[in-house]
Short mmCIF file of C-alpha atoms in Angstrom, two decimals:
data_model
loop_
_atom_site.label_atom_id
_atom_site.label_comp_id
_atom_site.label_asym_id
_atom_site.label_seq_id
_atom_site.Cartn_x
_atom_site.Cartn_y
_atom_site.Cartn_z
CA UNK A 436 0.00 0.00 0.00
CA UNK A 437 1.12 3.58 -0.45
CA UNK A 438 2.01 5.87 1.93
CA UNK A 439 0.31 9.31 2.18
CA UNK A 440 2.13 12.24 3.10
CA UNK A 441 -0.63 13.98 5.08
CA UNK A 442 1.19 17.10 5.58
CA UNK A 443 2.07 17.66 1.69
CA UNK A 444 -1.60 16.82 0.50
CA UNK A 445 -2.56 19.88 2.95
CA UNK A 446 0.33 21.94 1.99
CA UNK A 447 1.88 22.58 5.46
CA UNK A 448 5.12 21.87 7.16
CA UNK A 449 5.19 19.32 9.19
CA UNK A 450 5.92 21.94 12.13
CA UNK A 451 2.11 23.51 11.43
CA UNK A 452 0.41 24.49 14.21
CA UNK A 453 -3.44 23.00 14.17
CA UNK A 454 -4.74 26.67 13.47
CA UNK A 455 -2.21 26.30 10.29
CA UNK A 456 -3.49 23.38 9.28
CA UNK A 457 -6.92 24.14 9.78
CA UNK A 458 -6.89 27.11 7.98
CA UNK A 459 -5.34 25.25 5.12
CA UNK A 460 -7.48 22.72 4.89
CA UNK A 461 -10.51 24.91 4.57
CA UNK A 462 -8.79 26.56 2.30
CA UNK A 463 -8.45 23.44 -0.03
CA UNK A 464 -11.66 21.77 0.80
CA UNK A 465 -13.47 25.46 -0.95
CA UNK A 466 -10.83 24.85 -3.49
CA UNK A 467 -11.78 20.98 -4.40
CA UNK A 468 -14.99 21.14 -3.49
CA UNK A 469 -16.87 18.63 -6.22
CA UNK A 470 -19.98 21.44 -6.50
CA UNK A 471 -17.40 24.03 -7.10
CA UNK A 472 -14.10 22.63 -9.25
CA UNK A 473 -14.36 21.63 -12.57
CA UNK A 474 -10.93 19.85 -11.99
CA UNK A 475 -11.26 16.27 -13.70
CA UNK A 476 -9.84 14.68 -10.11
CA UNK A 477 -11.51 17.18 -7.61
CA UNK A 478 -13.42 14.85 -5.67
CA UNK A 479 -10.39 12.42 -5.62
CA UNK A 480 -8.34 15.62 -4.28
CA UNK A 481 -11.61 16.44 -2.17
CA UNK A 482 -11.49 13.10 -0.46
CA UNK A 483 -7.72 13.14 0.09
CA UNK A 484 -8.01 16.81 1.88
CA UNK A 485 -10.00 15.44 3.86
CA UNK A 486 -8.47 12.50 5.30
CA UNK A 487 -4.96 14.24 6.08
CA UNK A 488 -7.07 16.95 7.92
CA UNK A 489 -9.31 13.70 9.39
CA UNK A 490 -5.84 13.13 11.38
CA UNK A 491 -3.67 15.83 11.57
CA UNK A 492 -6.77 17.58 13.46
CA UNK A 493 -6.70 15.38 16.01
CA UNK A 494 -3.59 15.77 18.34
CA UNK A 495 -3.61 11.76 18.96
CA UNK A 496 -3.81 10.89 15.69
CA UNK A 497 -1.04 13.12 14.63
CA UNK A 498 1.19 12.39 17.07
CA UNK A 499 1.13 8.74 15.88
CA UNK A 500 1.18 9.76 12.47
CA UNK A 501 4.58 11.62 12.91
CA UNK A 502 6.14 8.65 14.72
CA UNK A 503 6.15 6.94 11.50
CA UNK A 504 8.78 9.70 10.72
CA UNK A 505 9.39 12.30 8.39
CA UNK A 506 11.46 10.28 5.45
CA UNK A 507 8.22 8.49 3.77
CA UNK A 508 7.62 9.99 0.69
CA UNK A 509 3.66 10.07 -0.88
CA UNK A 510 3.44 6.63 -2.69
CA UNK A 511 6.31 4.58 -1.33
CA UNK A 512 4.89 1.34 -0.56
CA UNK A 513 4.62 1.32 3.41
CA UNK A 514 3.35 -1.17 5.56
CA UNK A 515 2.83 -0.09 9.44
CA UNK A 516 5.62 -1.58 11.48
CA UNK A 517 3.65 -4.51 13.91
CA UNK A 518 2.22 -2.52 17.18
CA UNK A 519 3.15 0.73 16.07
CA UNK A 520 0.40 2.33 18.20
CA UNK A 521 1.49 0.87 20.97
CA UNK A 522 1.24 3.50 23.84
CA UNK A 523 -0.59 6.00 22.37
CA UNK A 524 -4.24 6.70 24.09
CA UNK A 525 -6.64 6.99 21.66
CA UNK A 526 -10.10 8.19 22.06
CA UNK A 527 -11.60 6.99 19.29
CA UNK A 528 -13.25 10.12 18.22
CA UNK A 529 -12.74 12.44 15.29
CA UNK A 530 -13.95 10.96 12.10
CA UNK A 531 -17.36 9.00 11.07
CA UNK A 532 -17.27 5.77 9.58
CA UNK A 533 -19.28 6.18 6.83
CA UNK A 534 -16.90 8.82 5.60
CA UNK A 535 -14.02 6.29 6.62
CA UNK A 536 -14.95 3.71 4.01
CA UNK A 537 -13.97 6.00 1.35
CA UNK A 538 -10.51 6.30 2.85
CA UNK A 539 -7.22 4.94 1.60
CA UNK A 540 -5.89 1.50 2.39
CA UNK A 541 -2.94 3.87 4.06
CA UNK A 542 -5.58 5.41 6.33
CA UNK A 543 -7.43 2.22 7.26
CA UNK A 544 -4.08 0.12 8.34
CA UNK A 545 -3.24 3.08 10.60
CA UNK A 546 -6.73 4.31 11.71
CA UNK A 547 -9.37 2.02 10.69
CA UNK A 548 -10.56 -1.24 12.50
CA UNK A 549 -9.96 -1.37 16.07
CA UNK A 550 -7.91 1.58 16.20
CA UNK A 551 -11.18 3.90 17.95
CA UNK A 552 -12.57 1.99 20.02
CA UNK A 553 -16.15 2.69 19.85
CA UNK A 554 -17.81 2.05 16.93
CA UNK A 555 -21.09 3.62 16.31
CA UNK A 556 -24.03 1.29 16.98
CA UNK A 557 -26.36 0.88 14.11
CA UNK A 558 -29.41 1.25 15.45
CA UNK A 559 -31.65 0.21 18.68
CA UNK A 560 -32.90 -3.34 17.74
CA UNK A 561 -36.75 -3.21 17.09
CA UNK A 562 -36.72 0.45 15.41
CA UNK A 563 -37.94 1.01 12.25
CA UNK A 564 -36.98 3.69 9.66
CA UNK A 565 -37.14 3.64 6.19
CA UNK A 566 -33.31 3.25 4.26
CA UNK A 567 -30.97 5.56 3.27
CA UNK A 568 -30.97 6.93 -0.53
CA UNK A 569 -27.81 6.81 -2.39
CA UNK A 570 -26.80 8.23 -4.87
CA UNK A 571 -24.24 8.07 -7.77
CA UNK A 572 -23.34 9.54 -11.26
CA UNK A 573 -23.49 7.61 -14.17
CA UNK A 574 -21.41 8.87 -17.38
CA UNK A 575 -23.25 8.43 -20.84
CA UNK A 576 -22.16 9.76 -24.54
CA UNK A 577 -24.31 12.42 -26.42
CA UNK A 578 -25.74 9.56 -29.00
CA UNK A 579 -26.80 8.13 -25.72
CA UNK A 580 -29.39 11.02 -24.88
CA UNK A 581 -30.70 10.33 -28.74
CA UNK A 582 -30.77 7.04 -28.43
CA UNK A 583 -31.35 5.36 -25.03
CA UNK A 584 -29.06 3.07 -23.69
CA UNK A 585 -28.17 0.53 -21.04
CA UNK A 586 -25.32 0.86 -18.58
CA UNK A 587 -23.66 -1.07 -16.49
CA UNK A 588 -22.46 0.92 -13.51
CA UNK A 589 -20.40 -0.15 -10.20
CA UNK A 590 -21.35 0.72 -6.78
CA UNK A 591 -19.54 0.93 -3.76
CA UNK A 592 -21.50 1.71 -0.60
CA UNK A 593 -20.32 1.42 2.97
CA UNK A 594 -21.89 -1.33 5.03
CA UNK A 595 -21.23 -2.28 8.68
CA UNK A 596 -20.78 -6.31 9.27
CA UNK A 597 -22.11 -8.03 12.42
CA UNK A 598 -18.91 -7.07 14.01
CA UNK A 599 -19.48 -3.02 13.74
CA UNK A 600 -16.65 -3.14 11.53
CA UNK A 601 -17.22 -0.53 7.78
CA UNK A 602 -16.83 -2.43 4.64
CA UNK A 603 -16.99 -1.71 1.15
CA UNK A 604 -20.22 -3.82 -0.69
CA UNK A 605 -19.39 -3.86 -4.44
CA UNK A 606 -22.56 -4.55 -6.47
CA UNK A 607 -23.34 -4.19 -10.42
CA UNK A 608 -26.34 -2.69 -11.49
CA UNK A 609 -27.84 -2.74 -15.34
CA UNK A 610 -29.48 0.38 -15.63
CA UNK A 611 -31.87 1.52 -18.65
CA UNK A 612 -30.78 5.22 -19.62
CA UNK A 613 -34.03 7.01 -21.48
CA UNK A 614 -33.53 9.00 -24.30
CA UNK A 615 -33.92 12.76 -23.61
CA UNK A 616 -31.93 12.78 -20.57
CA UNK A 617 -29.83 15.80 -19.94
CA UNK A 618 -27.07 16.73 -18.21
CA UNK A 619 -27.39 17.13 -14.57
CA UNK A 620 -30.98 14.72 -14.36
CA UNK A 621 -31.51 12.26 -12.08
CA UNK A 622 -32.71 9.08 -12.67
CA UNK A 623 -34.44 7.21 -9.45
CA UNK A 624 -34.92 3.75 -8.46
CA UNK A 625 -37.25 2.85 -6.25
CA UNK A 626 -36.00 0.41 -3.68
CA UNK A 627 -32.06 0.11 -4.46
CA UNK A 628 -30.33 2.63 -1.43
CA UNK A 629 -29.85 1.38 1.63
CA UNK A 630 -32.18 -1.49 3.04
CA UNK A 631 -35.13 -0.17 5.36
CA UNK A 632 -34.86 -1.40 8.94
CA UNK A 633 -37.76 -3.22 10.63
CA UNK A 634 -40.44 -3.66 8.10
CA UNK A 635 -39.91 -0.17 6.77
CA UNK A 636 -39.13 0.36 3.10
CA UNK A 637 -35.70 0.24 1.80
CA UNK A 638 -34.11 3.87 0.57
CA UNK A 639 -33.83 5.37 -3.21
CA UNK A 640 -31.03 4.95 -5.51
CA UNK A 641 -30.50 8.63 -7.40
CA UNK A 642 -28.86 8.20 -10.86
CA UNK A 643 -27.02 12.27 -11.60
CA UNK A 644 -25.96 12.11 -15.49
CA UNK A 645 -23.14 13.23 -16.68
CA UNK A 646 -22.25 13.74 -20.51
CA UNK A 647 -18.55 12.24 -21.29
CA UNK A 648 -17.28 15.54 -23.68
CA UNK A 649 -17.50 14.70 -27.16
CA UNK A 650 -14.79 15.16 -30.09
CA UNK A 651 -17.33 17.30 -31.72
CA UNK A 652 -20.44 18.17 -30.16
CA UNK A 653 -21.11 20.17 -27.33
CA UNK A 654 -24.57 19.88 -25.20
CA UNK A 655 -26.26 22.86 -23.21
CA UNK A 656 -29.55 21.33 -21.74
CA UNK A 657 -31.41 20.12 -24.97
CA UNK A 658 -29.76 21.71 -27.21
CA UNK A 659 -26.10 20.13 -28.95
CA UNK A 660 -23.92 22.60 -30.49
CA UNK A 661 -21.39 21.88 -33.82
CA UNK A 662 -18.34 23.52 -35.58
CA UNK A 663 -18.92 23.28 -38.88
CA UNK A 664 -15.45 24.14 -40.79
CA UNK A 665 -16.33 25.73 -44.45
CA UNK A 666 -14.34 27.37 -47.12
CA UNK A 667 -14.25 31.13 -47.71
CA UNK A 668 -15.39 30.45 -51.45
CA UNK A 669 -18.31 27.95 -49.80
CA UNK A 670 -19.61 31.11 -46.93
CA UNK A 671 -18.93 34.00 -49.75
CA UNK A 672 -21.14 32.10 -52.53
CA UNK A 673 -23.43 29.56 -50.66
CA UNK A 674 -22.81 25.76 -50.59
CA UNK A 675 -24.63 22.32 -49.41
CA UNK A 676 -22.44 20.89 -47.29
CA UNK A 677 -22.76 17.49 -45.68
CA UNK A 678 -23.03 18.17 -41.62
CA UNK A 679 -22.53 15.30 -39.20
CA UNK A 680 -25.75 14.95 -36.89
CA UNK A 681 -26.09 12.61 -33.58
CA UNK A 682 -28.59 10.81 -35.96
CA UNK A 683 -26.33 10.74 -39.13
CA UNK A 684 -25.57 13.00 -41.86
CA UNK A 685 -27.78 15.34 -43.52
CA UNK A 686 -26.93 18.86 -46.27
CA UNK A 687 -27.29 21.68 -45.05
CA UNK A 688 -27.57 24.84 -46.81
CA UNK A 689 -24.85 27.51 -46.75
CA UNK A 690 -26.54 31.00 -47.68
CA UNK A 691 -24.14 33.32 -50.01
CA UNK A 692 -22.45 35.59 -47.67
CA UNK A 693 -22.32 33.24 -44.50
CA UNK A 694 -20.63 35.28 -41.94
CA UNK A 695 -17.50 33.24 -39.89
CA UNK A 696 -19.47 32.18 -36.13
CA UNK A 697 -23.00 32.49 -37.53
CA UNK A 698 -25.37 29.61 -36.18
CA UNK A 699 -27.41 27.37 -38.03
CA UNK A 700 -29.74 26.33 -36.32
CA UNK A 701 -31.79 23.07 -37.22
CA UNK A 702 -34.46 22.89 -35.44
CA UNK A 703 -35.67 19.99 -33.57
CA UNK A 704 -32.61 17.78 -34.21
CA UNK A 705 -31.22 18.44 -30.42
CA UNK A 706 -32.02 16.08 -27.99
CA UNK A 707 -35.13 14.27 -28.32
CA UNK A 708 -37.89 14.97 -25.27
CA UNK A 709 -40.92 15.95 -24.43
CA UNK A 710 -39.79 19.47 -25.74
CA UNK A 711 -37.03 18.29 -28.05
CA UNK A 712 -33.41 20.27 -28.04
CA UNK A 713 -32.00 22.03 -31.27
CA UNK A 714 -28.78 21.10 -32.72
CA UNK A 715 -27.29 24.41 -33.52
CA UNK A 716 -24.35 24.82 -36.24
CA UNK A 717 -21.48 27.53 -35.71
CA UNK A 718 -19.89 28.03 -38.70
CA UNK A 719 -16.17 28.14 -38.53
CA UNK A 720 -14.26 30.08 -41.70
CA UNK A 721 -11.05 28.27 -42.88
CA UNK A 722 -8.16 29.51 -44.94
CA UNK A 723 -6.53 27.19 -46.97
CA UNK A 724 -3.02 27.10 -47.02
CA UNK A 725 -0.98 28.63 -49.44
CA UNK A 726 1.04 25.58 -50.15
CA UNK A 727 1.63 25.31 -53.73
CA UNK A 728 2.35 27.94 -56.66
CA UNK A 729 -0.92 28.03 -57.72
CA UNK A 730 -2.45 28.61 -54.01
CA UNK A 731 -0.24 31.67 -54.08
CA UNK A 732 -1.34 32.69 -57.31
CA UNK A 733 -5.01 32.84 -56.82
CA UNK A 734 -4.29 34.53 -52.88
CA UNK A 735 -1.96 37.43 -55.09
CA UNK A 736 -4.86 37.52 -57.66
CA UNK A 737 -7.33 38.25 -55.18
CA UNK A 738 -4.95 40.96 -53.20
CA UNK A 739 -5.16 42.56 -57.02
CA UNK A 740 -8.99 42.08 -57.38
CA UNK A 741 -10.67 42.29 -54.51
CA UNK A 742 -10.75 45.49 -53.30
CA UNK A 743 -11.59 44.40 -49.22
CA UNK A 744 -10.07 46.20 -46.28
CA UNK A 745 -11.88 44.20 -43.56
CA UNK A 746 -10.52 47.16 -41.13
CA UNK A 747 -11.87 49.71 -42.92
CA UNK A 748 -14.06 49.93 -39.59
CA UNK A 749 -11.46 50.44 -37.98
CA UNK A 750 -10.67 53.89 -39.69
CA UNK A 751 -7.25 52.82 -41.25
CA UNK B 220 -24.67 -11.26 -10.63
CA UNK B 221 -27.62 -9.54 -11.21
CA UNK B 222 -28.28 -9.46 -14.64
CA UNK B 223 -31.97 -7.95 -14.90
CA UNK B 224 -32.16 -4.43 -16.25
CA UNK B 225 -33.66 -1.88 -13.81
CA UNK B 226 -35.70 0.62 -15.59
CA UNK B 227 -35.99 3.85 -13.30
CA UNK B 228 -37.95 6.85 -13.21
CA UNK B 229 -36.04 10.16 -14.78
CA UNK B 230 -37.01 13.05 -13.05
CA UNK B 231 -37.54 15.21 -15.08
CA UNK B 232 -39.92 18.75 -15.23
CA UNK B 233 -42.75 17.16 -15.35
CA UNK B 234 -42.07 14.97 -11.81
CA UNK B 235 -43.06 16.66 -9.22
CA UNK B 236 -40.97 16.09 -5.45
CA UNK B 237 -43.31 16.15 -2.29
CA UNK B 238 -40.97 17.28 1.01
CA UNK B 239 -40.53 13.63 2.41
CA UNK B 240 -38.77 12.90 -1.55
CA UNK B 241 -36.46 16.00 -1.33
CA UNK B 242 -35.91 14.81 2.77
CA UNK B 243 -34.55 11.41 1.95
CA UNK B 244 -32.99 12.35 -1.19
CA UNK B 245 -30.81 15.07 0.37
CA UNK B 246 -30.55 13.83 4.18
CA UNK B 247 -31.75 17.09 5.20
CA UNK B 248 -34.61 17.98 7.46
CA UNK B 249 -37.76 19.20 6.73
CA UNK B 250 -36.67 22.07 8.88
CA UNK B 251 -34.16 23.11 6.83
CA UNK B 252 -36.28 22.64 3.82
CA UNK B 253 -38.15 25.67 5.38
CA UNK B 254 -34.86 27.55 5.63
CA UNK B 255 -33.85 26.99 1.99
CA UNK B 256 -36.86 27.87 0.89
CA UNK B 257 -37.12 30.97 3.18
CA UNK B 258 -33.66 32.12 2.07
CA UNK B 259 -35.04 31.76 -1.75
CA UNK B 260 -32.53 28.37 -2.54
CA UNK B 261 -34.95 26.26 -3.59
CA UNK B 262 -39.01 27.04 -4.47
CA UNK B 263 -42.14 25.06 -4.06
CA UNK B 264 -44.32 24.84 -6.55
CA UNK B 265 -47.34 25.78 -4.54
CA UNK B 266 -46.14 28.56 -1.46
CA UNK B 267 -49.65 28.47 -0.87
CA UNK B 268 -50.81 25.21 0.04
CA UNK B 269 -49.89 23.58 3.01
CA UNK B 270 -48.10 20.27 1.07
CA UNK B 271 -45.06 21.76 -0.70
CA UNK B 272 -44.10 20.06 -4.13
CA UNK B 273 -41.24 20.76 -6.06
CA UNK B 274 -39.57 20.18 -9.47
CA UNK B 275 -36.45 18.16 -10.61
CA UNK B 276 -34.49 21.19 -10.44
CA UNK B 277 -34.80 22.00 -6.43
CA UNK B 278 -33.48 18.35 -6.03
CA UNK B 279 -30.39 19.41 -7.84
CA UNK B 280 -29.88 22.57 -6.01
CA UNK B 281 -31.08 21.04 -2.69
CA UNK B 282 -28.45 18.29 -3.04
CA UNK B 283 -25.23 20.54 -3.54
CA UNK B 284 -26.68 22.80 -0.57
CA UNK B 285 -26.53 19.87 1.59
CA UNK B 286 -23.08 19.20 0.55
CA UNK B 287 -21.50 22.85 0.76
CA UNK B 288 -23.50 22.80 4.67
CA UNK B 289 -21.64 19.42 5.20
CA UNK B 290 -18.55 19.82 4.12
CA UNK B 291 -17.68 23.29 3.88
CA UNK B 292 -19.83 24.41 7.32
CA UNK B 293 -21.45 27.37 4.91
CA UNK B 294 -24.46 29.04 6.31
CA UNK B 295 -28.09 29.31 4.38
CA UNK B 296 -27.49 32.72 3.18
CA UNK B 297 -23.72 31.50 1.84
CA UNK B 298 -25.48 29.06 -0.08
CA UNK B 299 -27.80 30.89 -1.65
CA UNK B 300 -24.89 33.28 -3.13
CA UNK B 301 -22.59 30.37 -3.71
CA UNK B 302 -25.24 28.43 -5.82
CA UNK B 303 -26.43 31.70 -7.95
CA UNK B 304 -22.69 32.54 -8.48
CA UNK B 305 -22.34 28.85 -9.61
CA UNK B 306 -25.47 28.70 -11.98
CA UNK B 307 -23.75 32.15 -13.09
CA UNK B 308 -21.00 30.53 -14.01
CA UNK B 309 -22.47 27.63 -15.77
CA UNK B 310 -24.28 29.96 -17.81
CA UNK B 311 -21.38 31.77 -18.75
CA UNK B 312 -19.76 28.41 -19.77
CA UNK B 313 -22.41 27.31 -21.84
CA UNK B 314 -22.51 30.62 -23.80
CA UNK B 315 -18.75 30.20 -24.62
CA UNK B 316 -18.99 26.64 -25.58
CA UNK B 317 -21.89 28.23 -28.13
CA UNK B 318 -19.24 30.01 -29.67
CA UNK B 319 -15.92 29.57 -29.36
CA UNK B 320 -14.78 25.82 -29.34
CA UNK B 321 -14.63 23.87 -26.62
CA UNK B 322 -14.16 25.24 -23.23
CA UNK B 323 -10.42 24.22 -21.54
CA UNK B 324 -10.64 23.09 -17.77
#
């Protein structure tokens, strides 16, 4: 297993006083925040922030931490030396369980089982409350919305054995994706969070989509947006083009005089719903390159016959 | 393994969210429901009747609330700003992905 450098994931020496490292880790938690990063690994970096500050917050836990010693470096393989612990008094307080199972290895050899003491009872035997929802994102590609699809997506959730102790319950799920979902939805299913206690019904499962980015669409709600390269000689006289779709190919009509950015829009051909999305086209100008002898002589015949200063609006 | 395929229910404008959904959904109270909904973060349906409903998109915004309160220790009123700047933001991101190519992270 890796070792985690707890003080260089919070970006403090390893002299910090806890106001230091408090501040610190506040200070990263706004910055990796899931709701508010659009890093790719923000929730990985989230979750990480969180653990260092999980023990370096706690005097205890720190002071056993820094026994290990200061040479480890992040992601040396490290296994705790046999009764490293021993004599240190720990209370057993300072982090929940649930938010333990999504720790590191690292963090459960040194903290996990049997390292608090007391472990949080479930619940009073007899009592009856309905399960927890959970809730998980599931990734899907644009021709996914049009379409429908099925996925088959991995959970992990936190359960507690008949020992107290927090393990991680893998289970596959094959999951029907509509079409007309948008980004941000959620999907529900009735009966697949956390089992109810007593007779009491067992929680939700919430489904959040996400949209994996595409090489060449781009989705805002309903709608899908395109770059659509075209020639200058294609937007100054008009042109069909053929124009990739999420549902194939169709022509599309350039107008003479297309201006470079202008959008298309086709109506209708966005995602499919209730209320179906547009697909808009943004046209995109190219130049071709002048490559060749004859490129160069039709760009030094146009210099002589085209009589365009496009910054004439610019009053030079 | 279980190989059946579970066919959900997308929640989309058209669902509509009673308090006890948006409760379990979001671990929150019904208390704080109130609060949300008193500091303008979320918005029933029906402020008039007595049962509150509400649509897809309070689930979304109730759901990140929870998690800035939970993690980040941000009052009601911190929330509110912190989710309008964020819908801001989107907004803003959407309009240059209209235009411009893709947006870089």
């Amino acid at each position: 297993m890796d070792y985690k450098d707890y003080y260089s994931i919070l970006e403090v020496e390893r002299t910090a006083t806890q106001d230091e490292i408090k501040r610190s880790y506040k200070k990263l938690a706004r910055k990796y925040h899931p709701d508010v990063s659009k890093q790719a690994d923000a929730e990985v970096r989230f979750k990480e922030v969180g653990e260092a500050y999980s023990v370096l917050k706690d005097p205890e836990k720190r002071a056993a931490y820094d026994q290990l010693g200061a040479n480890w470096k992040s992601g040396q393989d490290f296994n705790p030396p046999p009764d490293w612990d021993a004599g240190f008094e720990f209370t057993g307080a300072g982090f929940n369980e649930a938010d333990a199972a999504d720790y590191s290895d690292f963090f459960s050899s040194l903290f996990g089982q049997g390292f608090g003491s007391s472990h949080r009872g479930r619940a009073q035997q007899g009592q009856r409350a309905r399960g927890e929802d959970h809730h998980a994102k599931v990734a899907i590609n644009i021709e996914d919305a049009y379409n429908g699809a099925t996925r088959s997506i991995n959970l992990q959730s936190p359960e507690i054995d008949h020992s107290g102790h927090v393990y991680l319950k893998q289970r596959t799920l094959n999951i029907k994706i509509p079409k007309g979902v948008k980004q941000g939805q959620h999907i529900r299913l009735s009966g697949q969070g956390t089992p109810g206690m007593g007779d009491a019904p067992a929680g939700d499962l919430y489904l959040e989509i996400e949209f994996n980015p595409h090489s060449i669409y781009r989705v805002d709600g309903h709608d899908v947006y395109l770059d659509l390269p075209i020639t200058p000689w294609e937007a100054a006289l008009g042109a069909t083009v053929k124009t990739p779709t999420p549902t194939g190919s169709v022509d599309l009509k350039i107008a003479e005089g297309t201006a470079n950015g202008k959008k298309l829009r086709l109506k209708g051909r966005g995602i499919p719903a209730k209320s179906p999305g547009d697909l808009y086209v943004v046209t995109k100008i190219t130049i071709p390159p002048a490559n060749t002898e004859e490129a160069k002589q039709l760009y030094r015949e146009m210099k002589e016959k085209l009589a365009y200063n496009p910054r004439s609006s610019l009053g030079v | 393994m279980n190989q059946s395929i579970l066919q959900g229910t997308l929640i989309d404008e058209q669902v509509e969210l009673s308090m006890d959904d948006l409760c379990c959904a979001c671990s929150i109270t019904s208390e704080w429901i109130f609060e949300l909904v008193e500091e303008g973060v979320i918005e029933p349906i029906n402020p008039d009747q007595e049962q509150w409903v509400f649509t897809a998109s309070s689930l979304g915004r109730a759901k990140t609330a929870a998690r800035l309160k939970r993690d980040l220790n941000i009052n009601t009123a911190g929330i509110a700003l912190a989710l309008d700047l964020l819908e801001q933001i989107q907004v803003l991101e959407a309009r240059l992905g209209q235009t411009s190519g893709f947006v870089d992270d």
